[in-house]
Short mmCIF file of C-alpha atoms and ligand atoms in Angstrom, two decimals:
data_model
loop_
_atom_site.label_atom_id
_atom_site.label_comp_id
_atom_site.label_asym_id
_atom_site.label_seq_id
_atom_site.Cartn_x
_atom_site.Cartn_y
_atom_site.Cartn_z
CA MET J 1462 16.75 -21.14 -18.59
CA PRO J 1463 16.50 -17.94 -16.65
CA ILE J 1464 13.12 -16.68 -17.53
CA ILE J 1465 9.99 -18.88 -16.65
CA ASN J 1466 7.05 -17.85 -18.40
CA LEU J 1467 3.08 -18.98 -17.64
CA GLU J 1468 1.03 -18.86 -20.46
CA GLN J 1469 -2.48 -17.11 -20.02
CA LYS J 1470 -4.16 -20.27 -20.64
CA ASP J 1471 -2.64 -21.76 -17.29
CA ALA J 1472 -3.12 -18.41 -15.58
CA PRO J 1473 -4.63 -18.85 -11.90
CA THR J 1474 -8.65 -18.69 -12.22
CA HIS J 1475 -9.00 -17.78 -8.33
CA TYR J 1476 -7.45 -16.29 -5.45
CA TYR J 1477 -6.24 -18.22 -2.46
CA ASN J 1478 -8.15 -17.13 0.75
CA ILE J 1479 -5.91 -17.61 3.64
CA ILE J 1480 -8.37 -16.82 6.63
CA PRO J 1481 -9.62 -20.32 6.77
CA ASP J 1482 -6.38 -22.02 7.43
CA LEU J 1483 -5.00 -19.26 10.27
CA PRO J 1484 -3.92 -21.22 13.44
CA LYS J 1485 -6.19 -18.57 15.03
CA PRO J 1486 -9.31 -16.53 13.90
CA LEU J 1487 -8.68 -12.95 13.22
CA SER J 1488 -10.18 -10.69 15.67
CA PRO J 1489 -13.02 -8.13 14.55
CA PRO J 1490 -12.17 -4.87 13.55
CA LEU J 1491 -13.60 -2.29 16.18
CA HIS J 1492 -15.90 0.50 15.75
CA PRO J 1493 -13.90 3.76 15.90
CA ALA J 1494 -16.69 5.35 18.16
CA THR J 1495 -18.01 2.54 20.00
CA LYS J 1496 -15.48 0.29 20.15
CA LYS J 1497 -17.70 -2.61 19.37
CA PRO J 1498 -17.06 -5.35 16.57
CA ILE J 1499 -18.42 -3.72 13.12
CA GLY J 1500 -20.61 -5.28 10.53
CA PRO J 1501 -21.06 -5.23 7.28
CA ASP J 1502 -23.26 -2.16 7.23
CA ASP J 1503 -20.81 -0.12 8.81
CA LEU J 1504 -18.73 -0.78 5.85
CA ALA J 1505 -21.18 -0.30 3.43
CA ALA J 1506 -20.77 3.76 3.40
CA ILE J 1507 -17.23 3.28 1.86
CA PHE J 1508 -17.00 -0.38 0.07
CA PRO J 1509 -19.06 -2.43 -2.40
CA MET J 1510 -20.31 -5.47 -0.52
CA GLU J 1511 -18.45 -8.21 -2.91
CA LEU J 1512 -15.29 -6.84 -1.22
CA ILE J 1513 -16.86 -6.55 2.29
CA LYS J 1514 -17.94 -10.37 1.72
CA GLN J 1515 -14.23 -11.03 0.70
CA GLU J 1516 -12.82 -9.43 4.11
CA VAL J 1517 -14.62 -12.20 6.25
CA SER J 1518 -14.76 -14.89 3.61
CA MET J 1519 -14.27 -18.18 4.86
CA GLU J 1520 -13.72 -19.98 1.52
CA SER J 1521 -10.13 -21.09 0.35
CA LYS J 1522 -10.85 -20.18 -3.24
CA ILE J 1523 -12.72 -17.33 -4.51
CA ASP J 1524 -12.97 -16.92 -8.14
CA ILE J 1525 -11.37 -14.06 -10.30
CA PRO J 1526 -13.94 -12.34 -12.40
CA GLU J 1527 -13.90 -13.18 -15.94
CA GLU J 1528 -13.16 -9.16 -16.64
CA VAL J 1529 -10.72 -8.93 -14.16
CA GLN J 1530 -8.93 -11.81 -15.41
CA LYS J 1531 -9.14 -10.11 -18.81
CA ALA J 1532 -7.77 -6.99 -17.32
CA TYR J 1533 -4.79 -8.79 -15.99
CA GLN J 1534 -3.80 -10.42 -19.11
CA ILE J 1535 -2.43 -6.93 -20.08
CA TYR J 1536 0.37 -7.73 -17.70
CA ARG J 1537 -0.08 -11.06 -16.36
CA PRO J 1538 1.02 -13.64 -15.87
CA SER J 1539 4.50 -11.87 -15.29
CA PRO J 1540 7.69 -13.41 -15.15
CA LEU J 1541 9.76 -15.51 -12.63
CA ILE J 1542 13.44 -15.28 -13.01
CA ARG J 1543 16.03 -17.61 -12.02
CA ALA J 1544 18.74 -15.16 -11.40
CA SER J 1545 21.79 -17.53 -11.98
CA ARG J 1546 24.21 -15.08 -12.57
CA LEU J 1547 23.46 -12.90 -9.28
CA GLU J 1548 23.96 -16.71 -7.64
CA LYS J 1549 27.39 -16.90 -9.51
CA GLU J 1550 28.20 -13.10 -8.47
CA LEU J 1551 27.20 -14.29 -4.72
CA ASP J 1552 29.35 -17.13 -4.96
CA THR J 1553 26.64 -19.06 -3.18
CA PRO J 1554 25.10 -22.69 -3.44
CA ALA J 1555 21.66 -21.34 -2.87
CA LYS J 1556 19.09 -20.64 -6.02
CA ILE J 1557 17.61 -17.56 -6.34
CA TYR J 1558 14.01 -16.83 -8.29
CA TYR J 1559 12.20 -13.46 -8.22
CA LYS J 1560 8.96 -12.79 -9.15
CA TYR J 1561 8.53 -9.47 -11.43
CA GLU J 1562 5.65 -7.47 -10.73
CA GLY J 1563 7.52 -4.18 -12.12
CA VAL J 1564 6.13 -5.50 -15.60
CA SER J 1565 2.58 -4.19 -14.68
CA PRO J 1566 1.24 -1.25 -16.39
CA THR J 1567 2.27 1.60 -13.37
CA GLY J 1568 5.69 -0.39 -12.46
CA SER J 1569 4.61 -2.26 -9.39
CA HIS J 1570 2.03 -4.96 -8.02
CA LYS J 1571 -0.31 -2.63 -7.29
CA PRO J 1572 -2.36 -2.85 -10.21
CA ASN J 1573 -3.25 -6.58 -9.33
CA THR J 1574 -5.87 -5.15 -6.40
CA ALA J 1575 -6.48 -1.86 -8.20
CA ILE J 1576 -8.29 -3.37 -11.11
CA ALA J 1577 -10.03 -6.03 -8.80
CA GLN J 1578 -11.41 -3.08 -6.36
CA ALA J 1579 -12.26 -0.67 -9.73
CA TYR J 1580 -14.09 -3.79 -11.13
CA TYR J 1581 -16.31 -4.66 -7.97
CA ASN J 1582 -17.17 -0.80 -7.31
CA LYS J 1583 -18.31 -0.16 -10.88
CA LYS J 1584 -20.68 -3.41 -10.82
CA ALA J 1585 -21.99 -2.05 -7.42
CA GLY J 1586 -23.05 1.02 -9.68
CA ILE J 1587 -20.70 3.36 -7.96
CA LYS J 1588 -19.22 6.66 -9.95
CA LYS J 1589 -16.09 7.36 -7.83
CA LEU J 1590 -13.15 6.14 -5.93
CA THR J 1591 -11.15 8.01 -3.42
CA THR J 1592 -8.02 6.87 -2.23
CA GLU J 1593 -4.50 7.88 -0.69
CA THR J 1594 -0.93 7.46 -1.61
CA GLY J 1595 2.20 7.95 -0.38
CA ALA J 1596 5.03 7.68 -3.04
CA GLY J 1597 2.76 7.55 -5.79
CA GLN J 1598 2.91 3.73 -6.65
CA TRP J 1599 -0.90 3.23 -5.48
CA GLY J 1600 -2.36 6.42 -6.45
CA SER J 1601 -1.02 5.56 -9.99
CA ALA J 1602 -2.42 2.32 -9.91
CA LEU J 1603 -5.57 2.89 -8.75
CA SER J 1604 -5.76 5.88 -11.23
CA PHE J 1605 -5.23 3.42 -14.19
CA ALA J 1606 -7.59 0.85 -12.89
CA CYS J 1607 -10.58 3.24 -12.70
CA ASN J 1608 -9.97 4.84 -16.02
CA LEU J 1609 -9.84 0.83 -17.17
CA PHE J 1610 -13.72 0.61 -15.87
CA GLY J 1611 -14.75 4.11 -16.50
CA LEU J 1612 -14.79 5.35 -12.92
CA GLU J 1613 -14.03 8.78 -11.58
CA CYS J 1614 -10.69 8.97 -9.14
CA LEU J 1615 -9.64 11.30 -6.59
CA VAL J 1616 -5.78 10.96 -5.07
CA TYR J 1617 -5.05 12.37 -1.85
CA MET J 1618 -1.07 12.47 -1.93
CA VAL J 1619 1.41 13.02 0.75
CA LYS J 1620 2.32 16.50 0.39
CA ALA J 1621 6.12 15.61 1.19
CA SER J 1622 5.71 13.45 -1.90
CA TYR J 1623 3.46 15.46 -4.22
CA ASP J 1624 6.11 18.52 -4.12
CA GLN J 1625 9.18 15.83 -4.51
CA LYS J 1626 7.95 13.03 -7.11
CA PRO J 1627 5.92 15.11 -9.80
CA TYR J 1628 6.10 12.58 -12.37
CA ARG J 1629 3.93 10.09 -10.34
CA ARG J 1630 1.25 12.66 -10.23
CA ILE J 1631 1.45 13.42 -13.77
CA MET J 1632 0.84 9.92 -14.45
CA MET J 1633 -2.14 9.83 -12.61
CA ASN J 1634 -3.81 12.75 -14.56
CA ILE J 1635 -2.80 11.16 -17.65
CA PHE J 1636 -5.21 8.40 -16.62
CA GLY J 1637 -7.79 11.42 -16.07
CA ALA J 1638 -7.48 11.36 -12.22
CA GLU J 1639 -7.56 14.52 -9.93
CA CYS J 1640 -4.49 14.55 -7.39
CA VAL J 1641 -4.26 16.73 -4.56
CA ALA J 1642 -1.43 17.21 -1.92
CA SER J 1643 -2.56 16.17 1.83
CA PRO J 1644 -3.40 17.62 4.16
CA SER J 1645 -5.66 19.52 2.15
CA ASP J 1646 -8.30 22.28 3.04
CA ARG J 1647 -11.04 20.16 1.37
CA THR J 1648 -11.94 18.09 4.38
CA GLU J 1649 -12.47 18.63 7.76
CA SER J 1650 -9.68 15.92 8.88
CA GLY J 1651 -7.47 17.97 6.40
CA ARG J 1652 -8.09 21.09 8.09
CA LYS J 1653 -7.96 19.96 11.67
CA ILE J 1654 -4.40 18.70 10.79
CA LEU J 1655 -3.53 21.71 9.16
CA ALA J 1656 -4.97 24.19 12.01
CA LYS J 1657 -2.54 21.98 14.56
CA ASP J 1658 0.32 22.28 11.95
CA PRO J 1659 0.33 24.15 8.86
CA ASN J 1660 3.79 22.75 7.87
CA THR J 1661 3.18 19.16 8.22
CA PRO J 1662 4.89 17.39 5.15
CA GLY J 1663 1.99 14.79 5.95
CA SER J 1664 1.81 11.02 6.31
CA LEU J 1665 -0.21 8.35 5.02
CA GLY J 1666 -2.35 8.29 7.93
CA MET J 1667 -3.44 11.90 7.40
CA ALA J 1668 -4.25 11.10 3.75
CA ILE J 1669 -6.46 8.02 4.36
CA SER J 1670 -8.71 10.46 7.01
CA GLU J 1671 -9.02 13.03 3.73
CA ALA J 1672 -9.77 10.24 1.24
CA VAL J 1673 -11.96 8.05 4.09
CA GLU J 1674 -14.12 11.08 4.84
CA GLU J 1675 -15.01 12.23 1.49
CA ALA J 1676 -16.08 8.76 0.39
CA ALA J 1677 -18.36 8.84 3.53
CA LYS J 1678 -20.01 12.28 3.16
CA ASN J 1679 -20.56 12.07 -0.85
CA ASP J 1680 -23.12 8.87 -2.24
CA GLY J 1681 -21.84 7.25 -5.56
CA THR J 1682 -18.11 7.59 -4.05
CA ASN J 1683 -16.68 4.94 -2.22
CA TYR J 1684 -13.02 4.56 -0.75
CA SER J 1685 -10.05 2.14 -1.86
CA LEU J 1686 -7.26 0.92 -0.05
CA GLY J 1687 -4.13 -0.16 -1.34
CA SER J 1688 -3.12 -2.90 1.22
CA VAL J 1689 -3.68 -3.80 4.91
CA LEU J 1690 -7.16 -5.24 4.48
CA ASN J 1691 -7.90 -8.77 4.16
CA HIS J 1692 -9.43 -8.18 0.53
CA VAL J 1693 -6.41 -6.51 -1.00
CA LEU J 1694 -4.32 -9.30 0.36
CA LEU J 1695 -6.55 -11.84 -0.89
CA HIS J 1696 -6.08 -10.26 -4.33
CA GLN J 1697 -2.34 -10.08 -4.32
CA THR J 1698 -2.06 -13.90 -4.07
CA ILE J 1699 -2.22 -13.74 -7.36
CA ILE J 1700 1.53 -13.08 -7.46
CA GLY J 1701 2.43 -16.25 -5.38
CA LEU J 1702 -0.57 -18.58 -7.30
CA GLU J 1703 1.43 -17.98 -10.40
CA ALA J 1704 4.98 -18.07 -9.01
CA LYS J 1705 4.01 -21.92 -7.69
CA LYS J 1706 2.99 -22.76 -11.05
CA GLN J 1707 5.85 -21.44 -12.67
CA LEU J 1708 8.32 -23.52 -10.17
CA GLU J 1709 6.29 -26.78 -10.80
CA LYS J 1710 7.43 -26.26 -14.44
CA VAL J 1711 10.71 -26.41 -13.03
CA GLY J 1712 10.43 -28.98 -10.46
CA ASP J 1713 11.35 -26.70 -7.97
CA TYR J 1714 9.72 -25.28 -4.18
CA PRO J 1715 11.29 -22.85 -2.18
CA ASP J 1716 12.76 -23.22 1.39
CA ILE J 1717 12.34 -19.49 1.99
CA ILE J 1718 10.48 -16.74 0.81
CA ILE J 1719 10.92 -12.89 0.99
CA GLY J 1720 9.14 -10.04 0.53
CA CYS J 1721 9.13 -6.18 1.65
CA HIS J 1722 6.75 -5.03 3.95
CA GLY J 1723 5.08 -2.06 4.16
CA GLY J 1724 1.36 -2.64 4.83
CA GLY J 1725 1.83 -6.49 4.13
CA SER J 1726 0.26 -6.82 0.30
CA ASN J 1727 3.09 -7.88 -1.60
CA PHE J 1728 4.58 -9.81 0.90
CA ALA J 1729 1.20 -11.90 1.37
CA GLY J 1730 0.76 -12.05 -2.08
CA ILE J 1731 4.09 -14.21 -2.68
CA SER J 1732 4.19 -16.03 0.22
CA PHE J 1733 0.23 -17.04 1.29
CA PRO J 1734 -0.13 -19.34 -1.38
CA PHE J 1735 2.77 -21.32 -0.15
CA LEU J 1736 2.09 -20.63 3.73
CA ARG J 1737 -0.75 -22.87 2.71
CA ASP J 1738 1.48 -26.01 2.54
CA LYS J 1739 3.09 -24.72 6.16
CA LEU J 1740 -0.43 -24.51 7.97
CA LYS J 1741 -1.94 -27.62 6.25
CA ASN J 1742 0.58 -29.95 4.43
CA GLY J 1743 2.99 -30.46 6.78
CA LYS J 1744 6.13 -28.07 5.09
CA LYS J 1745 6.67 -27.32 8.72
CA ASN J 1746 10.37 -25.85 7.80
CA LEU J 1747 9.15 -23.33 5.06
CA ARG J 1748 10.25 -19.83 5.93
CA ALA J 1749 8.57 -16.72 4.84
CA ILE J 1750 10.51 -13.54 5.82
CA ALA J 1751 8.90 -9.77 5.66
CA VAL J 1752 11.16 -7.04 5.36
CA GLU J 1753 10.78 -3.61 6.68
CA PRO J 1754 12.70 -0.53 7.04
CA LYS J 1755 14.51 0.89 10.55
CA SER J 1756 12.97 3.67 10.35
CA CYS J 1757 9.34 2.14 10.21
CA PRO J 1758 9.34 -0.87 11.90
CA SER J 1759 5.86 -1.53 12.89
CA LEU J 1760 6.44 -5.78 12.60
CA THR J 1761 9.64 -5.77 14.37
CA GLU J 1762 9.28 -3.06 17.42
CA GLY J 1763 5.89 -2.32 17.09
CA ARG J 1764 2.88 -3.19 19.77
CA TYR J 1765 0.37 -5.60 18.90
CA ASP J 1766 -2.66 -4.01 19.59
CA TYR J 1767 -5.91 -2.50 18.24
CA ASP J 1768 -5.58 1.06 16.49
CA PHE J 1769 -6.77 3.32 13.69
CA GLY J 1770 -5.73 3.03 10.36
CA ASP J 1771 -5.00 6.52 9.66
CA THR J 1772 -4.23 9.62 11.76
CA VAL J 1773 -7.69 11.32 12.87
CA GLY J 1774 -9.25 7.97 13.93
CA LEU J 1775 -12.13 7.69 11.16
CA THR J 1776 -11.00 4.00 10.22
CA PRO J 1777 -12.52 0.91 12.19
CA LEU J 1778 -9.49 -0.39 14.69
CA LEU J 1779 -7.44 -3.19 13.69
CA LEU J 1780 -5.88 -5.70 15.84
CA MET J 1781 -2.06 -5.38 14.21
CA PHE J 1782 1.33 -4.85 15.03
CA THR J 1783 1.70 -0.57 15.26
CA LEU J 1784 3.73 2.18 15.60
CA GLY J 1785 0.78 4.00 16.75
CA HIS J 1786 -1.37 5.89 14.68
CA ASP J 1787 0.02 9.14 15.36
CA PHE J 1788 3.52 8.15 14.14
CA VAL J 1789 5.04 10.45 11.62
CA PRO J 1790 8.01 8.28 9.96
CA PRO J 1791 10.82 10.06 8.89
CA PRO J 1792 11.37 10.65 4.69
CA ILE J 1793 13.34 7.93 4.20
CA HIS J 1794 13.35 7.18 0.16
CA ALA J 1795 11.39 3.81 0.21
CA GLY J 1796 8.13 5.93 0.64
CA GLY J 1797 5.58 2.95 -0.01
CA LEU J 1798 6.83 1.35 3.66
CA ARG J 1799 6.14 4.48 5.62
CA TYR J 1800 2.85 3.10 7.16
CA HIS J 1801 2.52 2.93 10.97
CA GLY J 1802 0.46 -0.38 11.06
CA ALA J 1803 0.73 -3.97 9.27
CA ALA J 1804 -1.89 -5.99 7.81
CA PRO J 1805 -4.17 -7.81 10.55
CA ILE J 1806 -3.53 -11.35 8.77
CA VAL J 1807 0.35 -10.88 8.50
CA SER J 1808 0.61 -9.69 12.40
CA LEU J 1809 -1.35 -12.62 13.52
CA LEU J 1810 0.96 -15.00 11.50
CA HIS J 1811 4.09 -12.98 13.12
CA LYS J 1812 2.53 -13.05 16.47
CA GLU J 1813 2.20 -16.64 15.93
CA LYS J 1814 5.58 -17.37 14.52
CA VAL J 1815 4.24 -18.79 11.32
CA ILE J 1816 6.52 -16.04 9.74
CA GLU J 1817 9.59 -14.07 10.48
CA ALA J 1818 10.52 -10.01 10.27
CA LEU J 1819 13.45 -8.51 9.88
CA ALA J 1820 14.53 -4.59 9.66
CA TYR J 1821 17.45 -2.99 7.71
CA ASP J 1822 18.70 0.56 7.37
CA GLN J 1823 18.45 2.39 4.20
CA LEU J 1824 22.55 2.44 3.39
CA PRO J 1825 22.51 -1.50 2.99
CA VAL J 1826 19.53 -1.72 0.99
CA PHE J 1827 20.47 0.77 -1.37
CA GLU J 1828 24.02 -0.51 -1.83
CA ALA J 1829 22.18 -4.03 -2.47
CA ALA J 1830 19.88 -2.41 -4.97
CA MET J 1831 22.91 -1.09 -6.57
CA LYS J 1832 24.53 -4.68 -6.66
CA PHE J 1833 21.37 -6.47 -8.42
CA ALA J 1834 20.39 -3.61 -10.77
CA ARG J 1835 24.38 -4.09 -12.27
CA ASN J 1836 24.08 -7.82 -12.25
CA GLN J 1837 20.46 -8.34 -13.45
CA GLY J 1838 19.95 -4.81 -15.31
CA ILE J 1839 16.80 -4.06 -13.33
CA ILE J 1840 16.83 -1.03 -10.93
CA PRO J 1841 14.45 -2.04 -8.03
CA ALA J 1842 12.21 -0.08 -6.31
CA PRO J 1843 13.60 1.33 -3.12
CA GLU J 1844 11.19 -0.91 -1.56
CA SER J 1845 11.75 -4.14 -2.93
CA ALA J 1846 15.66 -3.45 -2.12
CA HIS J 1847 14.81 -4.49 1.28
CA ALA J 1848 13.89 -7.68 0.01
CA ILE J 1849 16.82 -8.10 -2.05
CA LYS J 1850 19.24 -7.05 0.98
CA ALA J 1851 17.58 -10.13 2.88
CA VAL J 1852 18.26 -12.46 -0.03
CA PHE J 1853 21.83 -11.42 -0.01
CA ASP J 1854 22.11 -12.33 3.37
CA GLU J 1855 20.62 -15.70 3.31
CA ALA J 1856 22.50 -16.37 0.11
CA GLU J 1857 25.74 -15.69 2.54
CA LYS J 1858 24.53 -17.96 5.10
CA CYS J 1859 24.25 -20.80 2.58
CA LYS J 1860 27.30 -19.86 1.30
CA GLN J 1861 28.81 -20.36 4.76
CA SER J 1862 26.76 -23.36 5.58
CA GLY J 1863 27.11 -24.99 2.11
CA GLU J 1864 23.23 -25.44 2.15
CA GLU J 1865 21.64 -25.63 -1.63
CA LYS J 1866 18.42 -23.67 -0.29
CA THR J 1867 15.97 -22.34 -2.70
CA ILE J 1868 15.00 -18.69 -1.97
CA LEU J 1869 12.35 -17.16 -3.95
CA PHE J 1870 11.67 -13.54 -3.33
CA ASN J 1871 9.08 -10.93 -4.86
CA LEU J 1872 10.72 -7.61 -6.96
CA SER J 1873 7.49 -5.74 -5.99
CA GLY J 1874 8.02 -3.07 -8.30
CA HIS J 1875 11.06 -1.04 -10.49
CA GLY J 1876 12.65 2.27 -9.24
CA HIS J 1877 12.15 4.21 -12.32
CA PHE J 1878 10.72 7.15 -10.41
CA ASP J 1879 12.88 6.76 -7.84
CA MET J 1880 16.04 8.11 -9.70
CA THR J 1881 16.32 11.35 -7.13
CA ALA J 1882 17.04 8.82 -4.27
CA TYR J 1883 19.88 6.72 -6.49
CA GLN J 1884 21.20 9.71 -7.60
CA ASP J 1885 21.39 10.75 -3.47
CA PHE J 1886 23.02 7.50 -2.91
CA LEU J 1887 25.45 7.69 -5.63
CA ALA J 1888 26.58 11.35 -4.19
CA GLY J 1889 26.70 9.93 -0.92
CA LYS J 1890 23.98 12.13 0.51
CA LEU J 1891 22.35 8.80 1.80
CA SER J 1892 22.24 8.16 5.57
CA ASN J 1893 20.31 6.04 7.47
C1 PLP U 3276 3.29 0.31 -1.89
C2 PLP U 3276 4.93 -0.67 -2.23
C3 PLP U 3276 5.14 -1.78 -1.68
C4 PLP U 3276 4.71 -1.62 0.00
O1 PLP U 3276 3.37 -1.92 0.36
P1 PLP U 3276 2.77 -3.44 0.43
O2 PLP U 3276 1.42 -3.31 0.80
O3 PLP U 3276 3.68 -4.03 1.81
O4 PLP U 3276 3.32 -4.60 -0.55
C5 PLP U 3276 6.20 -2.25 -1.74
N1 PLP U 3276 6.81 -2.26 -3.03
C6 PLP U 3276 6.54 -1.56 -3.79
C7 PLP U 3276 7.08 -1.42 -5.50
C8 PLP U 3276 5.09 -0.89 -3.67
O5 PLP U 3276 4.54 0.01 -4.78
#
């Protein structure tokens, strides 16, 4: 039985909030100018109150509104797949399961939070959302969700991707969103960056500056972030909550959980509902591994410190693992993993050694992606392929030791818009 489905009537009706279960309290975000802890009022200029409440909530369970549950039914529950064929090819005694988030309308896990954020903003009377996007996964997810709830959407897309990845941009346009190359001359932040370096390829940090500025300056316009923040991680726990029910159906439980790591949201989504058992219910040996690119190694090589979420310094300072807010990552193909920071919750769990982190170069990641595609028929997003590489390494360890471990990983998206990357790999043009 390779596919383990969950019926819609058994779909989760709440998110899991890990904040009350953390080994230490989270340090508060600091105001960018005063460096004092910020309160809800400081965030109200760009976020709706329901999301601000979720950001600091100490409730373990947070209800998923009925309208959001209905919207999830378009593509959820997502399948859990036992990769028996892959286990055979790897000749490992390990059991390998993956949760496939590529079944969503835009092909990744990102609509899970986009839908919730669009809903709460609509309910608060907001007319328009602004955001940034790197490779385009988040921009297309938010465009889709805004269209669902009748909101306007403006996306600042990192310039390098805007030029190289027209298909994601067209997808946003299909859903009625406006997509602008960042840095642009539409905002003060953009003009400031362009004055310094007119030929910059852009970065997520720069695009965030522009989107936040636009939202802060306009009434009826809010800002939406696709990763990093507590409420985003919260919405993504739907992935792990479903996976837990699906594994229960076959009487299994993971020893190792693996997710790729850009800002931390899909890794949090798959792992937090299980980590609750480690933090609260004595599952001391449960391992969770966040996997990032060697070229943007925030968890593995960053410093644990307060830093801005954007380049210009408009966002609150967050305590996280960071490479520095002015770090411009090299243009590797896993665009969704090119962020200088990491989610404060994931950072704290890493600092406290509840979770582990690993980094891989681009080439072995694409080799793993090719093997997976040929075995399972799904072409993974280059981001997700980082998790696959780690799964292969853990499966190999099981082969060496003879241990029958259960490995669960999140296949965060498909790679159908990343064919140029695969083409480069096949032509031998890709380097680490
Ligand atoms: C955006 C993205 C990621 C990275 O973001 P996280 O917040 O770390 O999950 C990973 N995989 C895919 C397919 C993405 O689109």
